[in-house]
C-alpha positions as CSV (number, residue, x, y, z in Angstrom):
1,M,17.2,37.2,61.1
2,N,20.6,36.2,59.5
3,L,21.1,37.8,56.1
4,Q,22.4,35.2,53.4
5,V,24.9,36.9,51.1
6,L,26.0,35.2,47.7
7,P,28.6,37.0,45.7
8,I,27.6,37.6,42.2
9,N,31.3,37.4,40.7
10,N,34.9,37.9,42.0
11,V,34.7,41.6,41.1
12,F,31.5,43.1,42.7
13,G,27.8,42.5,43.5
14,A,26.0,40.3,45.8
15,E,22.6,38.6,46.0
16,I,21.0,39.2,49.4
17,S,18.4,36.7,50.6
18,N,16.6,35.8,53.8
19,I,15.1,39.3,54.1
20,D,11.6,40.6,53.4
21,L,11.7,44.4,52.3
22,T,7.8,44.6,52.6
23,R,8.4,44.7,56.4
24,P,10.5,47.2,58.6
25,V,14.1,46.6,58.8
26,N,15.8,47.0,62.2
27,D,18.9,49.1,63.0
28,S,21.2,46.0,63.0
29,I,20.1,44.8,59.7
30,K,20.3,48.4,58.3
31,R,23.9,48.6,59.4
32,D,24.7,45.1,57.8
33,L,23.1,46.1,54.6
34,N,24.9,49.5,54.3
35,A,28.2,47.7,55.0
36,L,27.5,45.2,52.3
37,F,26.4,48.0,49.9
38,A,29.7,49.9,50.4
39,E,31.7,46.6,49.6
40,H,29.7,45.0,46.9
41,A,28.3,48.3,44.9
42,V,25.4,46.4,43.6
43,L,22.9,44.5,45.6
44,V,20.2,42.2,44.4
45,F,17.1,41.2,46.3
46,R,14.9,38.6,44.8
47,D,11.0,38.1,45.2
48,Q,10.4,41.6,46.7
49,H,6.9,42.5,45.3
50,L,6.8,46.1,46.7
51,T,4.1,48.5,46.6
52,P,5.3,52.1,45.9
53,P,5.3,53.1,49.6
54,Q,7.0,49.9,50.6
55,F,9.6,50.7,47.9
56,I,10.3,54.1,49.5
57,E,10.7,52.6,52.9
58,A,13.1,50.1,51.5
59,G,15.1,52.9,49.9
60,R,15.3,54.8,53.2
61,V,17.3,51.8,54.6
62,F,20.3,53.1,52.5
63,G,19.7,56.8,52.7
64,E,17.5,59.9,51.9
65,L,15.4,59.8,48.8
66,M,15.8,62.6,46.3
67,D,13.4,64.1,43.8
68,Q,13.1,62.7,40.3
69,Q,14.3,65.0,37.6
70,L,11.8,64.2,35.1
71,K,8.5,64.9,36.5
72,K,6.5,63.3,33.6
73,F,8.0,59.9,34.5
74,V,6.8,59.8,38.2
75,L,3.9,58.3,40.0
76,P,1.1,61.0,40.6
77,D,0.5,59.6,44.0
78,Y,4.2,59.0,45.0
79,P,6.3,61.8,43.2
80,L,9.5,60.3,44.8
81,V,8.9,57.2,42.7
82,G,9.7,57.2,39.0
83,C,8.7,54.6,36.5
84,N,10.4,53.0,33.4
85,S,7.7,52.2,31.0
86,T,7.9,51.0,27.3
87,R,4.6,52.9,26.9
88,D,6.5,56.1,27.5
89,L,9.5,55.3,25.0
90,P,9.7,56.6,21.5
91,R,10.6,54.3,18.7
92,K,13.0,54.6,15.8
93,N,13.0,52.2,12.8
94,G,10.7,49.9,14.9
95,K,13.2,49.9,17.7
96,L,12.5,51.3,21.4
97,Q,14.8,54.2,22.3
98,V,15.3,53.5,26.0
99,R,16.4,55.9,28.6
100,G,20.0,54.9,29.9
101,E,21.6,53.3,27.0
102,N,25.4,53.6,27.0
103,Y,27.3,53.1,30.2
104,H,26.8,56.1,32.6
105,T,26.4,57.3,36.3
106,D,23.2,59.0,37.0
107,H,22.9,62.7,37.0
108,S,26.6,63.3,37.2
109,N,25.9,67.0,36.4
110,Y,24.4,67.6,39.7
111,L,26.4,69.3,42.3
112,T,25.5,66.4,44.8
113,P,24.7,63.5,42.4
114,P,22.5,60.6,43.7
115,M,24.7,58.2,45.6
116,A,22.5,55.3,44.5
117,T,19.8,54.2,42.2
118,S,17.3,51.4,42.8
119,L,14.8,49.6,40.5
120,V,12.1,47.1,41.2
121,A,10.7,45.0,38.4
122,V,7.0,45.1,38.2
123,E,6.5,43.6,34.8
124,I,9.2,42.1,32.5
125,P,9.2,41.0,28.8
126,S,10.0,37.5,28.0
127,Y,13.5,38.2,26.9
128,G,16.0,40.9,26.9
129,G,16.0,44.2,28.8
130,D,18.8,43.4,31.0
131,T,20.8,46.1,32.8
132,Q,24.5,45.9,32.8
133,F,27.1,47.2,35.4
134,V,30.8,47.8,35.4
135,D,32.8,48.3,38.3
136,V,34.9,51.6,38.0
137,R,36.8,50.9,41.1
138,K,38.5,47.8,39.8
139,A,38.8,49.5,36.4
140,Y,40.8,52.3,38.2
141,D,43.0,49.7,40.1
142,D,43.9,48.3,36.8
143,L,45.4,51.2,35.1
144,S,49.0,51.6,34.6
145,D,50.8,53.7,37.1
146,A,51.6,56.2,34.1
147,M,47.9,56.6,33.5
148,K,47.0,56.9,37.2
149,E,49.6,59.7,37.4
150,R,48.2,61.5,34.1
151,I,44.5,61.6,35.3
152,S,45.4,62.5,39.2
153,G,44.0,65.9,39.8
154,L,42.0,66.1,36.3
155,F,38.4,67.4,36.3
156,S,35.6,67.5,33.6
157,K,32.7,69.9,33.1
158,H,29.5,67.8,33.2
159,V,26.4,69.4,31.5
160,Y,22.8,68.0,30.8
161,E,23.8,66.8,27.4
162,S,27.4,66.7,26.1
163,S,28.0,68.1,22.6
164,R,29.5,64.7,21.8
165,S,26.9,62.6,23.7
166,P,26.4,59.0,22.2
167,R,22.8,59.1,23.2
168,S,19.8,61.6,23.2
169,F,18.5,62.8,26.5
170,A,14.8,63.6,27.3
171,K,13.6,67.0,26.3
172,L,13.3,69.3,29.1
173,T,10.8,72.2,29.7
174,P,12.7,75.7,29.9
175,E,12.1,75.7,33.5
176,E,13.4,72.2,34.2
177,Y,16.5,72.9,32.0
178,A,17.1,76.4,33.9
179,A,17.1,74.4,37.2
180,I,19.9,72.1,36.2
181,P,23.4,73.3,36.8
182,N,26.7,72.5,35.0
183,V,29.3,71.2,37.4
184,I,32.9,70.3,37.6
185,Q,33.7,66.8,38.6
186,P,36.9,64.9,39.3
187,I,37.9,62.3,36.9
188,V,38.9,60.1,39.8
189,I,36.7,60.1,43.0
190,R,37.1,58.8,46.5
191,H,34.3,56.8,48.0
192,P,33.2,58.5,51.1
193,I,32.9,55.3,52.9
194,S,35.4,52.8,51.6
195,A,37.8,55.6,50.5
196,R,38.3,53.4,47.3
197,P,39.3,55.5,44.3
198,A,37.0,55.1,41.2
199,L,36.8,56.6,37.7
200,Y,34.0,58.9,37.4
201,L,32.6,58.9,33.8
202,N,29.5,59.8,31.8
203,T,30.3,60.2,28.3
204,G,26.7,61.6,27.7
205,R,27.4,64.5,29.9
206,M,31.1,65.1,30.0
207,E,32.3,68.3,28.2
208,G,35.9,67.4,27.6
209,I,38.7,67.8,30.4
210,E,39.5,71.1,32.1
211,G,42.7,72.5,30.8
212,M,42.9,70.3,27.7
213,N,42.1,71.2,24.2
214,P,38.7,69.5,23.1
215,E,40.3,66.8,21.0
216,E,42.8,65.7,23.5
217,G,40.2,65.8,26.4
218,F,37.5,63.7,24.5
219,A,40.2,61.2,23.3
220,L,41.2,60.7,27.0
221,I,37.5,60.3,28.1
222,E,37.1,57.6,25.4
223,Q,40.2,55.9,26.3
224,L,39.3,55.6,30.0
225,Y,35.6,54.7,28.9
226,A,36.7,52.0,26.8
227,H,39.0,50.5,29.5
228,A,36.3,50.8,32.1
229,T,33.5,48.9,30.0
230,Q,35.5,45.9,29.2
231,S,33.6,42.6,29.9
232,K,35.9,41.5,32.8
233,Y,34.4,44.4,34.9
234,E,30.9,43.6,34.0
235,Y,27.7,42.1,35.8
236,R,24.7,41.7,33.5
237,H,21.4,41.5,35.5
238,Q,18.6,39.5,33.9
239,W,15.5,40.8,35.5
240,R,12.6,38.8,37.2
241,V,9.4,40.2,38.3
242,G,9.9,41.2,42.1
243,D,13.7,41.8,41.7
244,L,14.9,44.8,43.7
245,V,18.4,46.0,42.5
246,I,20.3,49.0,44.2
247,W,23.5,50.2,42.9
248,D,26.2,52.7,44.0
249,N,26.6,55.4,41.4
250,R,30.1,56.2,43.0
251,S,31.4,52.7,42.3
252,V,29.7,51.5,39.0
253,M,28.4,52.5,35.7
254,H,25.4,51.0,34.3
255,Q,23.5,50.8,31.0
256,A,20.0,49.6,29.9
257,N,19.2,47.4,26.8
258,A,16.4,47.9,24.2
259,D,17.0,44.3,22.9
260,Y,13.5,43.1,23.7
261,D,10.1,42.9,21.8
262,P,8.8,46.5,21.7
263,E,5.2,45.0,21.9
264,E,6.0,43.5,25.3
265,Y,5.5,45.5,28.4
266,R,8.3,46.4,30.7
267,Y,7.7,48.3,33.7
268,L,9.9,49.1,36.7
269,Y,9.7,51.6,39.8
270,R,12.8,53.6,40.3
271,I,14.0,55.7,43.2
272,M,17.2,57.6,43.8
273,L,19.1,58.4,47.1
274,Q,20.6,61.8,47.8
275,G,24.4,61.9,47.6
276,E,27.0,64.5,48.6
277,K,29.5,66.6,46.8
278,L,32.2,64.4,45.0
279,E,35.8,64.6,46.4
280,P,38.7,63.9,44.3
281,A,40.8,60.7,45.2
282,F,44.0,62.7,45.4
283,N,44.3,66.3,46.4
């Protein structure tokens, strides 16, 4: 089997074909896929109509699966598999309130955040509902030398929901909330495989910057966020049924869109892969 690799754009992302993820993947292909993942950060596999057990095995090609945080959004028979369903979403003024609006990286308030997240499209509306990604490695590369020097060595406290979060998070039970730590994360992280530096941002969870007064810290976060979410760093994925997309939470941010008919059904499986403690790019 020879993988076919089609770069999505000149910044990041690749579509991988000539592979059937319903079948076991040998060690050689596994090594190739992991190398491609470290390089491209977002991999797209079309026409992968996977059952939940097959999705679990496909995820294990890239690492160890981790538990889903919100137990009410998991498959009863397969608790490692979450689900994104329009039937679980509240509405406001007739518009769906989707989980994952605004660019972010998943569970950044974990001591060891997920290294990757993956979705498989089971049912998709006739239009809208895209997922957008931005490359925070390239965004860091393009910062001025003065800004790189300014943010080198800075850290931010990440909590479940920031006091200035632009979006609302799912409500947790007292037991779920008590199990979630608050952690200090670097503003610039080093990828453990490629060693590339990248911005590490999540405006929904960042509670300012350590050592700065709140106004100055939040202003710097917003400045970096505005820079990193420019369209030149973006890939917008238009879903088809059977798409499997996996992305590297240490290299990209992503956001969901609620721009589809709320009467149409949108349903995707979701898994996350266990990560490790994030290291600052510069000690």
